[in-house]
Amino acid sequence: MVWKWLGALLLFPLQMVYLVVKAAVCLVLPARLRDLSRENVLITGGGRGIGRHLAREFAKRGARKIILWGRTEKCLKETTEEIRMMGTECHYFICDVGNREEVYQQAKAVREKVGDITILVNNAAVVHGKSLMDSDDDALLKSQHINTLGQFWTTKAFLPRMLELQNGHIVCLNSVLALSAIPGAIDYCTSKASSFAFMESLTLGLLDCPGVNATTVLPFHTSTEMFQGMRIRFPNLFPPLKPETVARRTVEAVQLNQAFLLLPWTMHVLVILKSILPQSALEEIHKFSGSYTCMNTFKGRT
């Protein structure tokens, strides 16, 4: 028994070196992308913003069917018509992911009308954009129900069948604010941090489930109407991401089976700094970069 543990202990560093080298090689050499021609993709919050661009990107890359969920029929209908014009079968269902019973009901309707979902993209989110003391209780609850609990309900609705088929992918459009919070968006930051923990746990839980994987995307500020009015102090140095860029990189991450994706790559530096710098230094970085006051001009979706 002792020799067995000693062998495992000696082998572990070699495994780590092998995996690091393998990852480095994959960064240099072109990887084989997953074929999407047999995949049915469901996108929550698919009527506008990043969700609409995700629908376009999946259609462009040959997804078999695209299903859109959202709360605003006008946006869902417009996006559905656009995707159909691209030659891809597309359907929409009105669904509030924060409502558990509605999620389960609409999931059943999707299976009956369209078929099994093999790629679930949890993209729906809301932001209240106020400090804790200025926040309405109902608005705070709404953020947690949609941004966090909604992923529990959608994943529970579609994951069992993915496991049966041994074919599936759970995708979460998160935010770098899950790793580095800012004032003025306490509801959003809290919900995204919870969502990140959910996806970390889910990703590890799927390690022994053949054919079923997970991807978490953590983008920097993206120029959508949801964060309209948010101001960065140095926009030329830290320009907001374009939603089409986030969508393209997200679909690529799914095709590459990449578990976690930070956008842009410079956000890795932020994670490292948070690990080594004292809190006082991090506070000065927030003040210098303008993230301390970036929500002061926030307007949000009108």
mmCIF file of C-alpha atoms in Angstrom:
data_model
loop_
_atom_site.group_PDB
_atom_site.id
_atom_site.type_symbol
_atom_site.label_atom_id
_atom_site.label_comp_id
_atom_site.label_asym_id
_atom_site.label_seq_id
_atom_site.Cartn_x
_atom_site.Cartn_y
_atom_site.Cartn_z
ATOM 1 C CA MET A 1 0.000 0.000 0.000
ATOM 2 C CA VAL A 2 2.844 2.384 0.882
ATOM 3 C CA TRP A 3 4.554 1.736 -2.436
ATOM 4 C CA LYS A 4 1.278 2.391 -4.257
ATOM 5 C CA TRP A 5 0.874 5.798 -2.616
ATOM 6 C CA LEU A 6 4.535 6.619 -3.192
ATOM 7 C CA GLY A 7 4.196 5.767 -6.886
ATOM 8 C CA ALA A 8 1.112 7.957 -7.228
ATOM 9 C CA LEU A 9 2.928 10.803 -5.471
ATOM 10 C CA LEU A 10 5.874 10.580 -7.855
ATOM 11 C CA LEU A 11 3.644 10.271 -10.910
ATOM 12 C CA PHE A 12 1.489 13.286 -10.076
ATOM 13 C CA PRO A 13 4.115 15.998 -10.928
ATOM 14 C CA LEU A 14 4.836 14.247 -14.224
ATOM 15 C CA GLN A 15 1.119 14.285 -15.041
ATOM 16 C CA MET A 16 0.996 18.009 -14.312
ATOM 17 C CA VAL A 17 3.973 18.714 -16.584
ATOM 18 C CA TYR A 18 2.431 16.609 -19.352
ATOM 19 C CA LEU A 19 -0.919 18.435 -19.126
ATOM 20 C CA VAL A 20 0.750 21.866 -19.136
ATOM 21 C CA VAL A 21 2.870 20.978 -22.162
ATOM 22 C CA LYS A 22 -0.163 19.512 -23.914
ATOM 23 C CA ALA A 23 -2.154 22.719 -23.302
ATOM 24 C CA ALA A 24 0.753 24.829 -24.597
ATOM 25 C CA VAL A 25 0.975 22.746 -27.778
ATOM 26 C CA CYS A 26 -2.768 23.097 -28.322
ATOM 27 C CA LEU A 27 -2.390 26.891 -28.160
ATOM 28 C CA VAL A 28 0.113 26.786 -31.024
ATOM 29 C CA LEU A 29 -1.288 24.050 -33.237
ATOM 30 C CA PRO A 30 -4.738 24.390 -34.849
ATOM 31 C CA ALA A 31 -7.227 22.227 -32.966
ATOM 32 C CA ARG A 32 -10.029 20.187 -34.462
ATOM 33 C CA LEU A 33 -13.371 21.948 -33.996
ATOM 34 C CA ARG A 34 -16.481 20.039 -32.970
ATOM 35 C CA ASP A 35 -19.020 19.502 -35.734
ATOM 36 C CA LEU A 36 -22.308 21.231 -34.852
ATOM 37 C CA SER A 37 -24.414 19.869 -37.710
ATOM 38 C CA ARG A 38 -26.279 17.427 -35.439
ATOM 39 C CA GLU A 39 -26.655 19.729 -32.452
ATOM 40 C CA ASN A 40 -29.869 21.324 -31.192
ATOM 41 C CA VAL A 41 -28.923 24.531 -29.366
ATOM 42 C CA LEU A 42 -31.105 26.296 -26.805
ATOM 43 C CA ILE A 43 -30.129 29.856 -25.855
ATOM 44 C CA THR A 44 -31.778 31.608 -22.910
ATOM 45 C CA GLY A 45 -32.069 35.356 -23.301
ATOM 46 C CA GLY A 46 -31.745 34.685 -27.005
ATOM 47 C CA GLY A 47 -33.815 37.553 -28.333
ATOM 48 C CA ARG A 48 -31.255 40.333 -28.070
ATOM 49 C CA GLY A 49 -27.771 41.355 -26.970
ATOM 50 C CA ILE A 50 -25.183 38.607 -26.759
ATOM 51 C CA GLY A 51 -27.958 36.006 -27.056
ATOM 52 C CA ARG A 52 -28.882 37.201 -30.543
ATOM 53 C CA HIS A 53 -25.238 37.141 -31.629
ATOM 54 C CA LEU A 54 -24.867 33.638 -30.205
ATOM 55 C CA ALA A 55 -27.814 32.491 -32.301
ATOM 56 C CA ARG A 56 -26.206 33.985 -35.400
ATOM 57 C CA GLU A 57 -22.847 32.380 -34.634
ATOM 58 C CA PHE A 58 -24.265 28.921 -33.991
ATOM 59 C CA ALA A 59 -26.284 29.191 -37.214
ATOM 60 C CA LYS A 60 -23.235 30.347 -39.136
ATOM 61 C CA ARG A 61 -21.268 27.354 -37.865
ATOM 62 C CA GLY A 62 -23.901 24.864 -38.966
ATOM 63 C CA ALA A 63 -26.007 24.051 -35.898
ATOM 64 C CA ARG A 64 -28.953 21.826 -36.822
ATOM 65 C CA LYS A 65 -31.656 23.663 -34.846
ATOM 66 C CA ILE A 66 -31.666 26.762 -32.669
ATOM 67 C CA ILE A 67 -34.216 27.375 -29.936
ATOM 68 C CA LEU A 68 -34.544 30.764 -28.276
ATOM 69 C CA TRP A 69 -35.963 31.448 -24.833
ATOM 70 C CA GLY A 70 -36.773 34.880 -23.463
ATOM 71 C CA ARG A 71 -39.419 37.122 -21.971
ATOM 72 C CA THR A 72 -39.916 39.626 -24.819
ATOM 73 C CA GLU A 73 -41.774 38.103 -27.759
ATOM 74 C CA LYS A 74 -40.976 40.950 -30.160
ATOM 75 C CA CYS A 75 -37.210 40.418 -29.819
ATOM 76 C CA LEU A 76 -37.522 36.639 -29.944
ATOM 77 C CA LYS A 77 -39.620 36.788 -33.101
ATOM 78 C CA GLU A 78 -37.199 39.162 -34.838
ATOM 79 C CA THR A 79 -34.188 36.984 -34.031
ATOM 80 C CA THR A 80 -36.005 33.799 -35.039
ATOM 81 C CA GLU A 81 -36.897 35.271 -38.423
ATOM 82 C CA GLU A 82 -33.290 36.393 -38.938
ATOM 83 C CA ILE A 83 -31.912 32.920 -38.160
ATOM 84 C CA ARG A 84 -34.444 31.296 -40.470
ATOM 85 C CA MET A 85 -33.321 33.662 -43.228
ATOM 86 C CA MET A 86 -29.820 32.257 -42.726
ATOM 87 C CA GLY A 87 -31.193 28.805 -43.578
ATOM 88 C CA THR A 88 -31.241 27.328 -40.063
ATOM 89 C CA GLU A 89 -34.350 25.915 -38.389
ATOM 90 C CA CYS A 90 -35.230 28.158 -35.459
ATOM 91 C CA HIS A 91 -38.006 28.249 -32.852
ATOM 92 C CA TYR A 92 -38.755 30.502 -29.904
ATOM 93 C CA PHE A 93 -40.586 30.013 -26.619
ATOM 94 C CA ILE A 94 -41.528 32.678 -24.114
ATOM 95 C CA CYS A 95 -39.985 31.625 -20.823
ATOM 96 C CA ASP A 96 -38.829 33.356 -17.653
ATOM 97 C CA VAL A 97 -35.913 31.215 -16.454
ATOM 98 C CA GLY A 98 -36.379 32.595 -12.952
ATOM 99 C CA ASN A 99 -39.713 30.763 -12.779
ATOM 100 C CA ARG A 100 -38.974 27.105 -12.021
ATOM 101 C CA GLU A 101 -42.335 25.680 -13.061
ATOM 102 C CA GLU A 102 -42.317 27.680 -16.293
ATOM 103 C CA VAL A 103 -38.845 26.348 -17.140
ATOM 104 C CA TYR A 104 -39.893 22.725 -16.626
ATOM 105 C CA GLN A 105 -43.114 23.275 -18.589
ATOM 106 C CA GLN A 106 -41.377 24.906 -21.539
ATOM 107 C CA ALA A 107 -38.565 22.330 -21.500
ATOM 108 C CA LYS A 108 -41.200 19.638 -21.980
ATOM 109 C CA ALA A 109 -42.756 21.668 -24.819
ATOM 110 C CA VAL A 110 -39.354 22.005 -26.506
ATOM 111 C CA ARG A 111 -38.716 18.253 -26.372
ATOM 112 C CA GLU A 112 -42.152 17.521 -27.840
ATOM 113 C CA LYS A 113 -41.969 20.122 -30.624
ATOM 114 C CA VAL A 114 -38.272 20.291 -31.526
ATOM 115 C CA GLY A 115 -36.495 17.293 -29.974
ATOM 116 C CA ASP A 116 -33.655 16.781 -27.527
ATOM 117 C CA ILE A 117 -31.417 19.701 -26.614
ATOM 118 C CA THR A 118 -27.720 18.856 -26.878
ATOM 119 C CA ILE A 119 -26.240 22.312 -26.221
ATOM 120 C CA LEU A 120 -27.759 24.510 -23.517
ATOM 121 C CA VAL A 121 -26.513 28.108 -23.357
ATOM 122 C CA ASN A 122 -27.431 29.867 -20.118
ATOM 123 C CA ASN A 123 -27.169 33.476 -21.245
ATOM 124 C CA ALA A 124 -30.209 35.192 -19.700
ATOM 125 C CA ALA A 125 -29.301 37.825 -17.100
ATOM 126 C CA VAL A 126 -30.480 41.089 -15.580
ATOM 127 C CA VAL A 127 -28.691 43.840 -13.683
ATOM 128 C CA HIS A 128 -30.298 46.224 -11.218
ATOM 129 C CA GLY A 129 -27.299 48.553 -11.105
ATOM 130 C CA LYS A 130 -27.595 50.069 -7.625
ATOM 131 C CA SER A 131 -25.887 49.854 -4.254
ATOM 132 C CA LEU A 132 -27.305 47.562 -1.585
ATOM 133 C CA MET A 133 -29.020 50.326 0.381
ATOM 134 C CA ASP A 134 -30.527 51.854 -2.767
ATOM 135 C CA SER A 135 -31.771 48.524 -4.112
ATOM 136 C CA ASP A 136 -35.374 47.423 -4.104
ATOM 137 C CA ASP A 137 -35.817 44.018 -2.440
ATOM 138 C CA ASP A 138 -37.865 42.620 -5.302
ATOM 139 C CA ALA A 139 -35.230 43.737 -7.820
ATOM 140 C CA LEU A 140 -32.517 41.993 -5.800
ATOM 141 C CA LEU A 141 -34.544 38.789 -5.729
ATOM 142 C CA LYS A 142 -35.184 39.028 -9.462
ATOM 143 C CA SER A 143 -31.445 39.166 -10.182
ATOM 144 C CA GLN A 144 -30.749 36.078 -8.103
ATOM 145 C CA HIS A 145 -33.697 34.146 -9.558
ATOM 146 C CA ILE A 146 -32.749 34.831 -13.189
ATOM 147 C CA ASN A 147 -28.943 35.003 -13.037
ATOM 148 C CA THR A 148 -28.334 32.132 -10.629
ATOM 149 C CA LEU A 149 -31.324 29.941 -9.863
ATOM 150 C CA GLY A 150 -32.433 30.011 -13.489
ATOM 151 C CA GLN A 151 -29.321 27.976 -14.349
ATOM 152 C CA PHE A 152 -30.270 25.373 -11.755
ATOM 153 C CA TRP A 153 -33.712 24.932 -13.321
ATOM 154 C CA THR A 154 -32.588 24.889 -16.983
ATOM 155 C CA THR A 155 -29.719 22.507 -16.279
ATOM 156 C CA LYS A 156 -31.930 20.158 -14.265
ATOM 157 C CA ALA A 157 -34.461 20.243 -17.118
ATOM 158 C CA PHE A 158 -32.047 19.259 -19.907
ATOM 159 C CA LEU A 159 -28.988 17.579 -18.374
ATOM 160 C CA PRO A 160 -30.613 14.181 -17.585
ATOM 161 C CA ARG A 161 -31.373 13.525 -21.248
ATOM 162 C CA MET A 162 -27.851 14.638 -22.251
ATOM 163 C CA LEU A 163 -26.447 12.069 -19.831
ATOM 164 C CA GLU A 164 -28.674 9.370 -21.335
ATOM 165 C CA LEU A 165 -27.564 10.260 -24.854
ATOM 166 C CA GLN A 166 -23.952 10.701 -23.731
ATOM 167 C CA ASN A 167 -23.975 13.878 -25.794
ATOM 168 C CA GLY A 168 -24.386 17.345 -24.379
ATOM 169 C CA HIS A 169 -22.829 20.638 -23.442
ATOM 170 C CA ILE A 170 -23.809 23.149 -20.743
ATOM 171 C CA VAL A 171 -22.612 26.693 -21.457
ATOM 172 C CA CYS A 172 -22.699 29.630 -19.059
ATOM 173 C CA LEU A 173 -22.269 33.241 -20.162
ATOM 174 C CA ASN A 174 -20.884 34.631 -16.936
ATOM 175 C CA SER A 175 -18.836 37.787 -16.280
ATOM 176 C CA VAL A 176 -15.403 38.752 -15.037
ATOM 177 C CA LEU A 177 -17.341 40.486 -12.247
ATOM 178 C CA ALA A 178 -17.805 37.012 -10.779
ATOM 179 C CA LEU A 179 -14.085 37.153 -9.943
ATOM 180 C CA SER A 180 -13.670 40.866 -9.272
ATOM 181 C CA ALA A 181 -16.749 42.729 -8.053
ATOM 182 C CA ILE A 182 -17.444 46.456 -8.394
ATOM 183 C CA PRO A 183 -19.649 48.852 -6.419
ATOM 184 C CA GLY A 184 -23.050 49.741 -7.807
ATOM 185 C CA ALA A 185 -23.828 46.273 -9.158
ATOM 186 C CA ILE A 186 -24.005 44.235 -5.980
ATOM 187 C CA ASP A 187 -26.935 42.154 -7.227
ATOM 188 C CA TYR A 188 -25.201 41.278 -10.495
ATOM 189 C CA CYS A 189 -21.770 40.561 -8.976
ATOM 190 C CA THR A 190 -23.267 38.343 -6.279
ATOM 191 C CA SER A 191 -25.376 36.356 -8.726
ATOM 192 C CA LYS A 192 -22.476 35.905 -11.140
ATOM 193 C CA ALA A 193 -20.143 34.732 -8.376
ATOM 194 C CA SER A 194 -22.778 32.165 -7.376
ATOM 195 C CA SER A 195 -23.201 31.163 -10.998
ATOM 196 C CA PHE A 196 -19.441 30.697 -11.357
ATOM 197 C CA ALA A 197 -19.348 28.389 -8.333
ATOM 198 C CA PHE A 198 -22.281 26.472 -9.796
ATOM 199 C CA MET A 199 -20.414 25.931 -13.067
ATOM 200 C CA GLU A 200 -17.139 25.003 -11.357
ATOM 201 C CA SER A 201 -18.926 22.331 -9.347
ATOM 202 C CA LEU A 202 -20.901 21.123 -12.379
ATOM 203 C CA THR A 203 -17.778 20.944 -14.567
ATOM 204 C CA LEU A 204 -15.993 18.761 -12.019
ATOM 205 C CA GLY A 205 -19.116 16.646 -11.539
ATOM 206 C CA LEU A 206 -19.203 15.861 -15.258
ATOM 207 C CA LEU A 207 -15.646 14.489 -15.404
ATOM 208 C CA ASP A 208 -16.919 10.905 -15.254
ATOM 209 C CA CYS A 209 -19.825 11.526 -17.650
ATOM 210 C CA PRO A 210 -18.711 10.593 -21.187
ATOM 211 C CA GLY A 211 -19.830 12.928 -23.957
ATOM 212 C CA VAL A 212 -21.199 15.655 -21.663
ATOM 213 C CA ASN A 213 -19.110 18.761 -20.986
ATOM 214 C CA ALA A 214 -19.361 22.328 -19.722
ATOM 215 C CA THR A 215 -17.993 25.736 -20.702
ATOM 216 C CA THR A 216 -17.964 28.923 -18.632
ATOM 217 C CA VAL A 217 -17.236 32.242 -20.352
ATOM 218 C CA LEU A 218 -16.192 35.255 -18.272
ATOM 219 C CA PRO A 219 -16.071 38.348 -20.466
ATOM 220 C CA PHE A 220 -15.032 41.870 -19.541
ATOM 221 C CA HIS A 221 -17.549 44.720 -19.972
ATOM 222 C CA THR A 222 -19.428 44.140 -23.232
ATOM 223 C CA SER A 223 -21.098 46.917 -25.201
ATOM 224 C CA THR A 224 -24.742 45.856 -24.956
ATOM 225 C CA GLU A 225 -27.735 47.899 -23.889
ATOM 226 C CA MET A 226 -27.962 45.962 -20.611
ATOM 227 C CA PHE A 227 -24.946 47.904 -19.307
ATOM 228 C CA GLN A 228 -25.767 51.128 -21.110
ATOM 229 C CA GLY A 229 -24.223 54.154 -19.387
ATOM 230 C CA MET A 230 -21.403 52.253 -17.686
ATOM 231 C CA ARG A 231 -18.172 54.217 -18.096
ATOM 232 C CA ILE A 232 -14.581 52.974 -18.036
ATOM 233 C CA ARG A 233 -11.875 55.512 -17.152
ATOM 234 C CA PHE A 234 -9.456 54.403 -19.880
ATOM 235 C CA PRO A 235 -11.674 53.142 -22.739
ATOM 236 C CA ASN A 236 -8.772 53.148 -25.213
ATOM 237 C CA LEU A 237 -6.699 50.951 -22.911
ATOM 238 C CA PHE A 238 -9.612 48.758 -21.801
ATOM 239 C CA PRO A 239 -12.181 48.961 -24.619
ATOM 240 C CA PRO A 240 -15.515 47.215 -24.069
ATOM 241 C CA LEU A 241 -15.878 43.935 -25.895
ATOM 242 C CA LYS A 242 -18.138 43.679 -28.910
ATOM 243 C CA PRO A 243 -21.032 41.230 -28.406
ATOM 244 C CA GLU A 244 -20.237 39.506 -31.693
ATOM 245 C CA THR A 245 -16.690 38.875 -30.452
ATOM 246 C CA VAL A 246 -17.977 37.325 -27.230
ATOM 247 C CA ALA A 247 -20.394 35.150 -29.231
ATOM 248 C CA ARG A 248 -17.708 33.987 -31.665
ATOM 249 C CA ARG A 249 -15.236 33.108 -28.910
ATOM 250 C CA THR A 250 -17.975 31.347 -26.924
ATOM 251 C CA VAL A 251 -18.969 29.069 -29.796
ATOM 252 C CA GLU A 252 -15.296 28.372 -30.501
ATOM 253 C CA ALA A 253 -14.831 27.404 -26.840
ATOM 254 C CA VAL A 254 -17.741 24.958 -27.151
ATOM 255 C CA GLN A 255 -16.252 23.460 -30.302
ATOM 256 C CA LEU A 256 -12.862 23.150 -28.594
ATOM 257 C CA ASN A 257 -14.428 21.772 -25.406
ATOM 258 C CA GLN A 258 -12.759 24.529 -23.376
ATOM 259 C CA ALA A 259 -13.936 24.512 -19.764
ATOM 260 C CA PHE A 260 -13.214 28.146 -18.862
ATOM 261 C CA LEU A 261 -12.647 31.201 -21.040
ATOM 262 C CA LEU A 262 -11.635 34.673 -19.816
ATOM 263 C CA LEU A 263 -12.118 37.549 -22.272
ATOM 264 C CA PRO A 264 -9.894 39.274 -23.126
ATOM 265 C CA TRP A 265 -6.789 37.274 -22.172
ATOM 266 C CA THR A 266 -5.543 40.209 -20.054
ATOM 267 C CA MET A 267 -8.181 39.302 -17.456
ATOM 268 C CA HIS A 268 -5.843 36.480 -16.402
ATOM 269 C CA VAL A 269 -3.555 39.203 -15.037
ATOM 270 C CA LEU A 270 -6.421 40.453 -12.868
ATOM 271 C CA VAL A 271 -6.898 36.987 -11.388
ATOM 272 C CA ILE A 272 -3.174 36.732 -10.599
ATOM 273 C CA LEU A 273 -3.092 40.203 -9.011
ATOM 274 C CA LYS A 274 -6.051 39.350 -6.799
ATOM 275 C CA SER A 275 -4.154 36.311 -5.582
ATOM 276 C CA ILE A 276 -0.939 38.104 -4.586
ATOM 277 C CA LEU A 277 -1.707 41.775 -3.817
ATOM 278 C CA PRO A 278 -2.987 43.061 -0.466
ATOM 279 C CA GLN A 279 -6.530 44.427 -0.320
ATOM 280 C CA SER A 280 -5.279 48.024 0.009
ATOM 281 C CA ALA A 281 -3.401 47.722 -3.296
ATOM 282 C CA LEU A 282 -6.444 46.206 -5.011
ATOM 283 C CA GLU A 283 -8.568 49.118 -3.785
ATOM 284 C CA GLU A 284 -6.130 51.587 -5.338
ATOM 285 C CA ILE A 285 -6.281 49.682 -8.625
ATOM 286 C CA HIS A 286 -10.085 49.950 -8.573
ATOM 287 C CA LYS A 287 -9.864 53.709 -7.976
ATOM 288 C CA PHE A 288 -7.180 54.264 -10.604
ATOM 289 C CA SER A 289 -8.933 52.199 -13.277
ATOM 290 C CA GLY A 290 -12.280 53.850 -12.630
ATOM 291 C CA SER A 291 -14.088 50.607 -11.787
ATOM 292 C CA TYR A 292 -14.826 52.129 -8.371
ATOM 293 C CA THR A 293 -17.160 54.684 -9.971
ATOM 294 C CA CYS A 294 -17.985 53.126 -13.360
ATOM 295 C CA MET A 295 -21.622 52.443 -12.395
ATOM 296 C CA ASN A 296 -22.318 56.036 -11.349
ATOM 297 C CA THR A 297 -23.563 56.831 -14.871
ATOM 298 C CA PHE A 298 -25.328 53.487 -15.368
ATOM 299 C CA LYS A 299 -28.694 53.653 -17.168
ATOM 300 C CA GLY A 300 -29.291 50.070 -18.208
ATOM 301 C CA ARG A 301 -31.760 48.712 -20.681
ATOM 302 C CA THR A 302 -34.542 51.134 -21.568
#
